[in-house]
């Protein structure tokens, strides 16, 4: 590549020429005529999310859009269990967005007390009439990304039952009612996959009197064959522990992974 030598005088002449062309409307980007505020009306919203509410910044008057549902909950994006704020379309039930919860101390400072009305939450998110938190009910990027997990097209939304031999990777969806019946009653659950094996259900294992193995009484009753292997907690560990204890098994433990 040939070297380019450009002295100061030539550079200024070239820059001046470009400036003149820009003023004449034939610059690099073909700059359009500048629009003045008095010449243009505020553009109509054509894209983006529907407004959930409008708050008058002077008076604090609140107008809620009934087409949008707002729900306050907790985030499962990580182990911090921060609050979140979900916005849904009322007609379709579609999740529109995920944001921070102004009632949660991990999301806002100062946070709102639980007994504050929802109108106060709307105002705190809009800085209306002297309202507004220093951090307006924010949530981290990982918490916002939970919306992508929810909308993932390959997300499992129904119980899956094995529809082939073990390891074949064949599955079929079944209803929740069928799942509960098969897990509780047991039976030849995989007969349609060519297996003649009898699978014991919860009813067969719910025996707190009979020893699992008379030669090894320390193993406890038949009910100890039931094992509750839990994942991350988030409130489900407590439910799993109560169920396992009521069932009569000692074998409940959790395994969290990162």
PDB file of C-alpha atoms in Angstrom, residues 12-156:
ATOM      1  CA  UNK A  12      -7.591  21.897   6.185  1.00  0.00           C
ATOM      2  CA  UNK A  13      -8.580  22.494   2.544  1.00  0.00           C
ATOM      3  CA  UNK A  14     -10.047  18.976   2.277  1.00  0.00           C
ATOM      4  CA  UNK A  15     -11.909  19.320   5.585  1.00  0.00           C
ATOM      5  CA  UNK A  16     -13.316  22.660   4.464  1.00  0.00           C
ATOM      6  CA  UNK A  17     -14.526  21.108   1.243  1.00  0.00           C
ATOM      7  CA  UNK A  18     -16.299  18.303   3.087  1.00  0.00           C
ATOM      8  CA  UNK A  19     -17.923  20.837   5.373  1.00  0.00           C
ATOM      9  CA  UNK A  20     -19.244  22.793   2.445  1.00  0.00           C
ATOM     10  CA  UNK A  21     -20.652  19.676   0.840  1.00  0.00           C
ATOM     11  CA  UNK A  22     -22.340  18.742   4.118  1.00  0.00           C
ATOM     12  CA  UNK A  23     -23.981  22.153   4.394  1.00  0.00           C
ATOM     13  CA  UNK A  24     -25.190  21.801   0.818  1.00  0.00           C
ATOM     14  CA  UNK A  25     -26.884  18.533   1.726  1.00  0.00           C
ATOM     15  CA  UNK A  26     -24.535  16.118  -0.074  1.00  0.00           C
ATOM     16  CA  UNK A  27     -22.409  15.032   2.854  1.00  0.00           C
ATOM     17  CA  UNK A  28     -21.321  11.471   3.560  1.00  0.00           C
ATOM     18  CA  UNK A  29     -24.708  10.555   5.021  1.00  0.00           C
ATOM     19  CA  UNK A  30     -26.744  12.941   2.884  1.00  0.00           C
ATOM     20  CA  UNK A  31     -27.850  14.813   5.981  1.00  0.00           C
ATOM     21  CA  UNK A  32     -31.603  15.650   5.990  1.00  0.00           C
ATOM     22  CA  UNK A  33     -33.108  18.983   6.907  1.00  0.00           C
ATOM     23  CA  UNK A  34     -33.124  19.532  10.638  1.00  0.00           C
ATOM     24  CA  UNK A  35     -36.593  19.206  12.178  1.00  0.00           C
ATOM     25  CA  UNK A  36     -37.592  21.858  14.684  1.00  0.00           C
ATOM     26  CA  UNK A  37     -39.773  20.972  17.656  1.00  0.00           C
ATOM     27  CA  UNK A  38     -42.537  23.312  16.576  1.00  0.00           C
ATOM     28  CA  UNK A  39     -42.634  21.713  13.108  1.00  0.00           C
ATOM     29  CA  UNK A  40     -43.245  18.111  14.229  1.00  0.00           C
ATOM     30  CA  UNK A  41     -45.779  16.435  16.505  1.00  0.00           C
ATOM     31  CA  UNK A  42     -44.805  13.714  18.978  1.00  0.00           C
ATOM     32  CA  UNK A  43     -44.653  10.477  16.941  1.00  0.00           C
ATOM     33  CA  UNK A  44     -47.291   7.826  17.529  1.00  0.00           C
ATOM     34  CA  UNK A  45     -45.985   4.729  19.308  1.00  0.00           C
ATOM     35  CA  UNK A  46     -45.783   1.860  16.816  1.00  0.00           C
ATOM     36  CA  UNK A  47     -43.397  -0.536  18.536  1.00  0.00           C
ATOM     37  CA  UNK A  48     -42.387  -1.549  22.038  1.00  0.00           C
ATOM     38  CA  UNK A  49     -44.368  -2.651  25.046  1.00  0.00           C
ATOM     39  CA  UNK A  50     -47.845  -1.413  25.953  1.00  0.00           C
ATOM     40  CA  UNK A  51     -47.927   1.100  28.787  1.00  0.00           C
ATOM     41  CA  UNK A  52     -49.133  -0.421  32.033  1.00  0.00           C
ATOM     42  CA  UNK A  53     -50.002   2.928  33.560  1.00  0.00           C
ATOM     43  CA  UNK A  54     -49.588   6.653  33.103  1.00  0.00           C
ATOM     44  CA  UNK A  55     -48.690   8.889  36.043  1.00  0.00           C
ATOM     45  CA  UNK A  56     -49.049  12.666  35.837  1.00  0.00           C
ATOM     46  CA  UNK A  57     -45.628  13.997  36.951  1.00  0.00           C
ATOM     47  CA  UNK A  58     -47.179  17.129  38.477  1.00  0.00           C
ATOM     48  CA  UNK A  59     -50.224  15.805  40.301  1.00  0.00           C
ATOM     49  CA  UNK A  60     -49.390  12.112  40.661  1.00  0.00           C
ATOM     50  CA  UNK A  61     -52.752  11.171  39.124  1.00  0.00           C
ATOM     51  CA  UNK A  62     -52.680   7.541  38.049  1.00  0.00           C
ATOM     52  CA  UNK A  63     -54.370   5.995  35.008  1.00  0.00           C
ATOM     53  CA  UNK A  64     -53.982   2.197  34.786  1.00  0.00           C
ATOM     54  CA  UNK A  65     -54.138   0.275  31.519  1.00  0.00           C
ATOM     55  CA  UNK A  66     -56.531  -2.619  32.195  1.00  0.00           C
ATOM     56  CA  UNK A  67     -55.116  -4.540  29.218  1.00  0.00           C
ATOM     57  CA  UNK A  68     -51.909  -5.147  31.188  1.00  0.00           C
ATOM     58  CA  UNK A  69     -51.559  -7.288  34.323  1.00  0.00           C
ATOM     59  CA  UNK A  70     -48.715  -6.644  36.789  1.00  0.00           C
ATOM     60  CA  UNK A  71     -47.693  -9.277  39.317  1.00  0.00           C
ATOM     61  CA  UNK A  72     -45.024  -9.070  42.027  1.00  0.00           C
ATOM     62  CA  UNK A  73     -43.075 -12.249  42.700  1.00  0.00           C
ATOM     63  CA  UNK A  74     -39.578 -13.623  43.359  1.00  0.00           C
ATOM     64  CA  UNK A  75     -36.825 -14.366  40.867  1.00  0.00           C
ATOM     65  CA  UNK A  76     -35.345 -17.845  40.357  1.00  0.00           C
ATOM     66  CA  UNK A  77     -32.534 -16.686  38.101  1.00  0.00           C
ATOM     67  CA  UNK A  78     -29.964 -17.499  40.798  1.00  0.00           C
ATOM     68  CA  UNK A  79     -29.788 -18.245  44.536  1.00  0.00           C
ATOM     69  CA  UNK A  80     -30.204 -14.636  45.701  1.00  0.00           C
ATOM     70  CA  UNK A  81     -34.022 -14.858  45.595  1.00  0.00           C
ATOM     71  CA  UNK A  82     -34.526 -11.203  44.720  1.00  0.00           C
ATOM     72  CA  UNK A  83     -37.954  -9.882  43.960  1.00  0.00           C
ATOM     73  CA  UNK A  84     -39.243  -9.391  40.433  1.00  0.00           C
ATOM     74  CA  UNK A  85     -42.113  -7.663  38.711  1.00  0.00           C
ATOM     75  CA  UNK A  86     -43.906  -9.383  35.845  1.00  0.00           C
ATOM     76  CA  UNK A  87     -45.925  -7.611  33.180  1.00  0.00           C
ATOM     77  CA  UNK A  88     -48.421  -9.734  31.240  1.00  0.00           C
ATOM     78  CA  UNK A  89     -50.896  -9.192  28.430  1.00  0.00           C
ATOM     79  CA  UNK A  90     -54.369  -9.759  29.882  1.00  0.00           C
ATOM     80  CA  UNK A  91     -55.962 -11.072  26.669  1.00  0.00           C
ATOM     81  CA  UNK A  92     -53.335 -13.699  25.796  1.00  0.00           C
ATOM     82  CA  UNK A  93     -51.577 -14.254  29.130  1.00  0.00           C
ATOM     83  CA  UNK A  94     -48.259 -13.630  27.345  1.00  0.00           C
ATOM     84  CA  UNK A  95     -45.354 -12.523  29.511  1.00  0.00           C
ATOM     85  CA  UNK A  96     -44.337  -9.098  28.225  1.00  0.00           C
ATOM     86  CA  UNK A  97     -41.412  -8.223  30.456  1.00  0.00           C
ATOM     87  CA  UNK A  98     -39.604  -8.902  33.731  1.00  0.00           C
ATOM     88  CA  UNK A  99     -38.393  -6.091  35.969  1.00  0.00           C
ATOM     89  CA  UNK A 100     -37.481  -5.226  39.525  1.00  0.00           C
ATOM     90  CA  UNK A 101     -39.834  -5.325  42.499  1.00  0.00           C
ATOM     91  CA  UNK A 102     -40.108  -2.002  44.387  1.00  0.00           C
ATOM     92  CA  UNK A 103     -41.320  -3.885  47.494  1.00  0.00           C
ATOM     93  CA  UNK A 104     -38.157  -6.008  47.730  1.00  0.00           C
ATOM     94  CA  UNK A 105     -35.052  -4.805  49.617  1.00  0.00           C
ATOM     95  CA  UNK A 106     -32.766  -6.459  47.057  1.00  0.00           C
ATOM     96  CA  UNK A 107     -34.353  -4.460  44.232  1.00  0.00           C
ATOM     97  CA  UNK A 108     -35.028  -0.967  45.539  1.00  0.00           C
ATOM     98  CA  UNK A 109     -33.751   1.566  48.050  1.00  0.00           C
ATOM     99  CA  UNK A 110     -35.698   2.731  49.850  1.00  0.00           C
ATOM    100  CA  UNK A 111     -38.069  -0.186  49.251  1.00  0.00           C
ATOM    101  CA  UNK A 112     -41.829   0.008  49.787  1.00  0.00           C
ATOM    102  CA  UNK A 113     -43.504  -1.562  52.799  1.00  0.00           C
ATOM    103  CA  UNK A 114     -45.729  -4.527  51.991  1.00  0.00           C
ATOM    104  CA  UNK A 115     -48.818  -2.645  53.145  1.00  0.00           C
ATOM    105  CA  UNK A 116     -48.278   0.168  50.630  1.00  0.00           C
ATOM    106  CA  UNK A 117     -50.996   0.162  47.919  1.00  0.00           C
ATOM    107  CA  UNK A 118     -50.177  -0.789  44.328  1.00  0.00           C
ATOM    108  CA  UNK A 119     -50.801   2.809  43.285  1.00  0.00           C
ATOM    109  CA  UNK A 120     -47.747   3.724  45.351  1.00  0.00           C
ATOM    110  CA  UNK A 121     -45.715   1.126  43.447  1.00  0.00           C
ATOM    111  CA  UNK A 122     -46.702   2.669  40.114  1.00  0.00           C
ATOM    112  CA  UNK A 123     -45.715   6.109  41.328  1.00  0.00           C
ATOM    113  CA  UNK A 124     -42.400   4.887  42.719  1.00  0.00           C
ATOM    114  CA  UNK A 125     -41.559   3.505  39.290  1.00  0.00           C
ATOM    115  CA  UNK A 126     -42.293   6.837  37.626  1.00  0.00           C
ATOM    116  CA  UNK A 127     -40.814   9.523  39.913  1.00  0.00           C
ATOM    117  CA  UNK A 128     -44.210  11.248  39.944  1.00  0.00           C
ATOM    118  CA  UNK A 129     -45.190  13.975  42.373  1.00  0.00           C
ATOM    119  CA  UNK A 130     -42.011  13.724  44.400  1.00  0.00           C
ATOM    120  CA  UNK A 131     -42.136   9.921  44.502  1.00  0.00           C
ATOM    121  CA  UNK A 132     -39.533   7.527  43.205  1.00  0.00           C
ATOM    122  CA  UNK A 133     -36.897   5.264  44.690  1.00  0.00           C
ATOM    123  CA  UNK A 134     -33.210   5.907  44.286  1.00  0.00           C
ATOM    124  CA  UNK A 135     -33.093   2.598  42.451  1.00  0.00           C
ATOM    125  CA  UNK A 136     -36.484   2.169  40.868  1.00  0.00           C
ATOM    126  CA  UNK A 137     -37.194  -1.483  41.518  1.00  0.00           C
ATOM    127  CA  UNK A 138     -34.358  -2.759  39.350  1.00  0.00           C
ATOM    128  CA  UNK A 139     -33.259  -6.332  38.691  1.00  0.00           C
ATOM    129  CA  UNK A 140     -30.015  -7.660  37.258  1.00  0.00           C
ATOM    130  CA  UNK A 141     -29.470  -8.894  33.705  1.00  0.00           C
ATOM    131  CA  UNK A 142     -29.670 -12.502  34.806  1.00  0.00           C
ATOM    132  CA  UNK A 143     -33.047 -11.857  36.374  1.00  0.00           C
ATOM    133  CA  UNK A 144     -34.278 -10.174  33.209  1.00  0.00           C
ATOM    134  CA  UNK A 145     -32.992 -13.138  31.187  1.00  0.00           C
ATOM    135  CA  UNK A 146     -35.440 -15.436  32.977  1.00  0.00           C
ATOM    136  CA  UNK A 147     -37.950 -14.198  30.404  1.00  0.00           C
ATOM    137  CA  UNK A 148     -35.847 -15.898  27.714  1.00  0.00           C
ATOM    138  CA  UNK A 149     -35.938 -19.146  29.700  1.00  0.00           C
ATOM    139  CA  UNK A 150     -39.710 -18.871  29.989  1.00  0.00           C
ATOM    140  CA  UNK A 151     -40.070 -18.244  26.245  1.00  0.00           C
ATOM    141  CA  UNK A 152     -37.546 -20.934  25.210  1.00  0.00           C
ATOM    142  CA  UNK A 153     -39.267 -22.986  22.457  1.00  0.00           C
ATOM    143  CA  UNK A 154     -37.654 -26.224  23.710  1.00  0.00           C
ATOM    144  CA  UNK A 155     -38.766 -25.662  27.314  1.00  0.00           C
ATOM    145  CA  UNK A 156     -40.519 -28.708  28.791  1.00  0.00           C
TER     146      UNK A 156
END
